[in-house]
Amino acid sequence: MKIAVFDSGIGGLSLLNEALKAFCGVDFIYFADNLNAPYGTKSKDEITKLTINAAQFLVEQNVDMIVIACNTATSAAICELRASFSLPIVGMEPAIKLGANSSGDILVVATPATIKGNKLSDLIHRVNLETKTRLLGMPKLVEFAQNMDFDSIEVKKYIKDELSKFDIDKTELLVLGCTHFNYFKDSFRELLPAHVSIIDGINGTIKEMMRKLGNISKFGEKNKLRYFSSYEEMDTKLIEPYLKRLDEMSKIS
Ligand code: DGL
């Protein structure tokens, strides 16, 4: 069983990190389009083109499933991807549905492309959360993460300034609608009052993978991993520091 996990960069490692724990005997390929990141400030057409090209490459590696661990690429390109390729494709989306029973406001933070996209407004409409949901684009967090700057004063100031645009006392839920933002959970936690819960789309996406694959434990014991950065195969050692950071972050919510 071969599963490709795709993102514009290092954000999708947050999904991969949990998938490595949830599955066994899988040959994972992690594809980061680092040379073209960020996607979130590009047009829908550009994002779609880049995503389709990467998916074509992954199909040529004979993968059985592609997981789009990038909310931005899902928003822009999931329909075109499913129309172009016949293998199962799972797309990550902001986990707004988890806010269905929330009595306070829901703040979704994501890239500008995800915030502007029809896919997100359709989703909010479908779950009937229009009146409660606020949207905030935070493109600089993607740049910070790609530069491995997770903790600096600039990072904290940026998050603080952006959050101050909202009435945080009325907010009950912060939805991390970009996989790169998982690296900043500790800063969000530190800057938000304790009554605000922080959620991401990782568990929902893993459940969807399991639903599509059935019982995968039959495929063996150990997972394998290969890493491609914009079509060039790289040493998986390069992603270890990110996985370590994510393990620290995954305990925060
Ligand atoms: N990690 C991506 C997401 O989940 C997008 C980051 C970017 O390239 O702008 O939306």
Coordinates of C-alpha atoms and ligand atoms in Angstrom, one line a residue:
M1 CA 0.0 0.0 0.0
K2 CA 1.5 3.3 -1.1
I3 CA 0.1 6.6 0.1
A4 CA 1.3 10.0 -1.0
V5 CA 0.9 13.0 1.3
F6 CA 1.1 16.3 -0.5
D7 CA 1.5 19.9 0.7
S8 CA 2.9 23.1 -0.6
G9 CA 5.7 22.7 1.9
I10 CA 6.3 21.5 5.5
G11 CA 2.7 22.0 6.8
G12 CA 1.5 18.6 5.7
L13 CA 4.1 16.9 7.8
S14 CA 1.6 17.5 10.7
L15 CA -0.7 15.1 8.9
L16 CA 2.1 12.7 8.0
N17 CA 3.3 12.6 11.6
E18 CA 0.0 11.3 12.8
A19 CA -0.6 9.0 9.8
L20 CA 2.8 7.3 10.6
K21 CA 1.3 6.5 14.0
A22 CA -2.2 5.5 12.8
F23 CA -1.2 3.1 10.0
C24 CA 1.3 0.3 9.6
G25 CA 3.0 -1.4 6.7
V26 CA 2.4 1.6 4.4
D27 CA 5.0 3.0 2.0
F28 CA 4.5 6.8 2.5
I29 CA 5.7 9.4 0.1
Y30 CA 5.8 12.9 1.4
F31 CA 5.8 15.5 -1.4
A32 CA 6.5 19.2 -0.4
D33 CA 6.4 21.7 -3.2
N34 CA 8.9 23.9 -1.3
L35 CA 10.2 25.6 -4.4
N36 CA 6.7 26.9 -5.2
A37 CA 5.5 27.7 -1.6
P38 CA 3.6 29.6 -0.5
Y39 CA 0.5 28.6 -2.4
G40 CA -1.9 30.6 -0.2
T41 CA -1.1 34.0 -1.9
K42 CA -1.4 32.6 -5.4
S43 CA -4.4 32.5 -7.7
K44 CA -6.8 29.6 -7.9
D45 CA -5.5 28.8 -11.4
E46 CA -1.9 28.8 -10.4
I47 CA -2.6 26.6 -7.3
T48 CA -4.6 24.2 -9.4
K49 CA -1.9 23.9 -12.0
L50 CA 0.9 23.2 -9.4
T51 CA -1.3 20.7 -7.6
I52 CA -2.3 18.8 -10.7
N53 CA 1.4 18.6 -11.8
A54 CA 2.4 17.2 -8.4
A55 CA -0.4 14.7 -8.4
Q56 CA 0.6 13.6 -11.9
F57 CA 4.1 12.9 -10.6
L58 CA 2.7 11.0 -7.6
V59 CA 0.4 8.9 -9.8
E60 CA 3.6 8.0 -11.8
Q61 CA 5.1 6.7 -8.6
N62 CA 2.2 4.2 -8.5
V63 CA 0.6 5.5 -5.3
D64 CA -2.7 4.0 -4.3
M65 CA -4.0 7.2 -2.7
I66 CA -3.2 10.9 -2.5
V67 CA -3.8 12.9 0.6
I68 CA -3.9 16.6 0.0
A69 CA -2.6 17.8 3.4
C70 CA -3.0 21.3 2.3
N71 CA -6.3 23.2 2.9
T72 CA -5.3 25.7 0.2
A73 CA -4.8 23.1 -2.5
T74 CA -8.0 21.3 -1.5
S75 CA -9.9 24.5 -1.8
A76 CA -8.5 25.4 -5.2
A77 CA -8.1 22.1 -6.9
I78 CA -9.9 19.1 -5.4
C79 CA -12.7 19.0 -8.0
E80 CA -10.1 19.2 -10.9
L81 CA -7.9 16.6 -9.2
R82 CA -10.8 14.1 -8.8
A83 CA -11.9 14.8 -12.4
S84 CA -8.3 14.2 -13.7
F85 CA -7.3 11.1 -11.7
S86 CA -9.1 7.9 -10.8
L87 CA -7.3 6.9 -7.6
P88 CA -8.8 7.9 -4.2
I89 CA -7.9 11.5 -3.2
V90 CA -8.5 12.8 0.3
G91 CA -8.5 16.5 0.8
M92 CA -8.0 18.3 4.0
E93 CA -10.4 21.1 4.9
P94 CA -10.8 23.5 7.9
A95 CA -12.5 21.4 10.7
I96 CA -15.5 23.8 11.0
K97 CA -18.0 20.9 11.5
L98 CA -16.5 20.4 14.9
G99 CA -17.9 23.8 15.9
A100 CA -21.5 22.8 15.2
N101 CA -22.4 22.8 18.8
S102 CA -20.4 25.7 19.9
S103 CA -22.3 28.5 21.5
G104 CA -19.7 31.2 21.0
D105 CA -18.0 32.5 17.9
I106 CA -15.7 30.3 15.7
L107 CA -12.5 31.9 14.3
V108 CA -11.0 30.2 11.3
V109 CA -7.4 31.1 10.5
A110 CA -6.1 30.0 7.1
T111 CA -4.3 31.3 4.0
P112 CA -5.8 34.1 1.9
A113 CA -6.7 31.7 -0.9
T114 CA -8.6 29.4 1.5
I115 CA -10.4 32.3 3.1
K116 CA -11.4 33.7 -0.3
G117 CA -12.4 30.4 -1.8
N118 CA -15.9 29.3 -2.4
K119 CA -15.2 25.9 -0.9
L120 CA -14.9 27.4 2.6
S121 CA -18.0 29.6 2.3
D122 CA -20.0 26.6 0.9
L123 CA -18.8 24.5 3.9
I124 CA -19.8 27.2 6.4
H125 CA -23.2 27.5 4.8
R126 CA -23.7 23.7 4.7
V127 CA -23.1 23.4 8.5
N128 CA -25.2 26.5 9.1
L129 CA -22.5 28.5 10.9
E130 CA -22.5 31.7 8.9
T131 CA -23.5 34.0 11.8
K132 CA -21.0 32.6 14.2
T133 CA -17.9 32.2 12.0
R134 CA -15.2 34.8 11.5
L135 CA -12.3 34.4 9.0
L136 CA -8.8 35.5 9.2
G137 CA -6.0 35.1 6.6
M138 CA -2.5 34.7 8.2
P139 CA -0.1 34.3 5.2
K140 CA 3.0 35.4 7.2
L141 CA 2.7 32.2 9.4
V142 CA 3.4 30.1 6.3
E143 CA 6.6 32.1 5.6
F144 CA 7.7 31.9 9.2
A145 CA 7.1 28.1 9.2
Q146 CA 8.9 27.6 5.8
N147 CA 11.9 29.5 7.3
M148 CA 11.7 27.3 10.5
D149 CA 10.9 30.4 12.6
F150 CA 8.4 29.1 15.1
D151 CA 9.1 31.0 18.3
S152 CA 10.6 34.4 17.6
I153 CA 9.3 37.7 19.0
E154 CA 8.1 38.6 15.4
V155 CA 6.0 35.4 15.3
K156 CA 4.3 36.2 18.6
K157 CA 3.8 39.9 17.7
Y158 CA 2.2 38.9 14.4
I159 CA -0.2 36.4 16.0
K160 CA -1.1 38.8 18.8
D161 CA -1.7 41.8 16.4
E162 CA -3.9 39.6 14.1
L163 CA -6.0 38.1 16.9
S164 CA -6.5 41.6 18.4
K165 CA -8.8 42.4 15.4
F166 CA -11.4 40.1 16.9
D167 CA -13.5 40.0 20.1
I168 CA -11.7 37.0 21.6
D169 CA -13.9 36.9 24.7
K170 CA -16.8 35.9 22.5
T171 CA -14.7 33.3 20.7
E172 CA -15.1 29.7 21.7
L173 CA -13.1 27.9 19.0
L174 CA -10.0 28.6 16.9
V175 CA -9.9 26.4 13.8
L176 CA -6.4 26.0 12.3
G177 CA -7.3 25.9 8.6
C178 CA -3.8 25.7 7.3
T179 CA -1.5 22.8 8.1
H180 CA 1.5 25.1 8.5
F181 CA -0.2 26.7 11.5
N182 CA 0.1 23.5 13.5
Y183 CA 3.7 24.5 14.3
F184 CA 2.4 27.6 16.2
K185 CA 0.0 25.9 18.5
D186 CA 2.0 26.9 21.6
S187 CA 1.9 30.6 20.6
F188 CA -1.8 30.5 19.9
R189 CA -2.4 28.8 23.2
E190 CA -0.3 31.4 25.1
L191 CA -2.1 34.3 23.5
L192 CA -5.6 33.0 23.7
P193 CA -7.8 32.9 26.9
A194 CA -8.2 29.4 28.3
H195 CA -11.8 29.1 27.3
V196 CA -10.9 29.1 23.6
S197 CA -10.3 25.6 22.2
I198 CA -7.9 25.1 19.3
I199 CA -8.7 22.4 16.7
D200 CA -7.2 21.2 13.4
G201 CA -8.3 18.9 10.6
I202 CA -5.8 16.1 11.2
N203 CA -8.0 13.5 13.0
G204 CA -10.8 14.1 10.5
T205 CA -8.5 13.5 7.6
I206 CA -7.0 10.4 9.1
K207 CA -10.5 9.0 9.7
E208 CA -11.4 9.7 6.1
M209 CA -8.2 7.9 4.9
M210 CA -9.2 4.9 7.1
R211 CA -12.7 5.0 5.8
K212 CA -11.4 4.9 2.2
L213 CA -8.8 2.2 2.9
G214 CA -10.6 -0.1 5.2
N215 CA -8.6 -2.1 7.7
I216 CA -5.0 -1.3 6.8
S217 CA -3.3 -3.3 9.6
K218 CA -3.3 -6.3 7.3
F219 CA -0.6 -4.6 5.2
G220 CA 2.3 -5.5 7.6
E221 CA 4.3 -4.0 10.4
K222 CA 6.6 -1.1 9.6
N223 CA 5.9 2.0 7.6
K224 CA 8.4 3.3 5.1
L225 CA 8.9 6.9 4.1
R226 CA 10.4 8.7 1.1
Y227 CA 10.6 12.5 0.8
F228 CA 10.4 14.6 -2.3
S229 CA 11.0 18.4 -2.3
S230 CA 9.5 19.7 -5.6
Y231 CA 10.2 16.5 -7.5
E232 CA 13.7 15.9 -6.1
E233 CA 14.2 13.0 -3.7
M234 CA 15.8 14.1 -0.4
D235 CA 17.0 12.5 2.8
T236 CA 14.2 11.9 5.2
K237 CA 16.6 13.1 8.0
L238 CA 15.8 16.6 6.7
I239 CA 12.2 16.4 8.0
E240 CA 13.0 14.9 11.4
P241 CA 13.3 18.3 13.2
Y242 CA 9.8 19.2 12.0
L243 CA 8.4 15.9 13.2
K244 CA 10.0 16.5 16.6
R245 CA 8.5 20.0 16.8
L246 CA 5.1 18.6 15.8
D247 CA 5.2 15.9 18.5
E248 CA 5.6 18.7 21.0
M249 CA 2.8 20.7 19.5
S250 CA 0.3 17.9 19.2
K251 CA -0.3 17.8 22.9
I252 CA -1.5 21.4 22.9
S253 CA -5.2 22.3 22.2
Ligands
DGL1 N1 -0.2 24.3 4.2 C1 -1.1 24.9 3.3 C2 -2.5 24.8 3.8 O1 -2.9 24.0 4.6 C3 -0.8 26.2 2.6 C4 0.4 27.0 2.9 C5 0.8 27.9 1.7 O2 1.6 27.4 0.9 O3 0.4 29.0 1.6 O4 -3.4 25.6 3.5

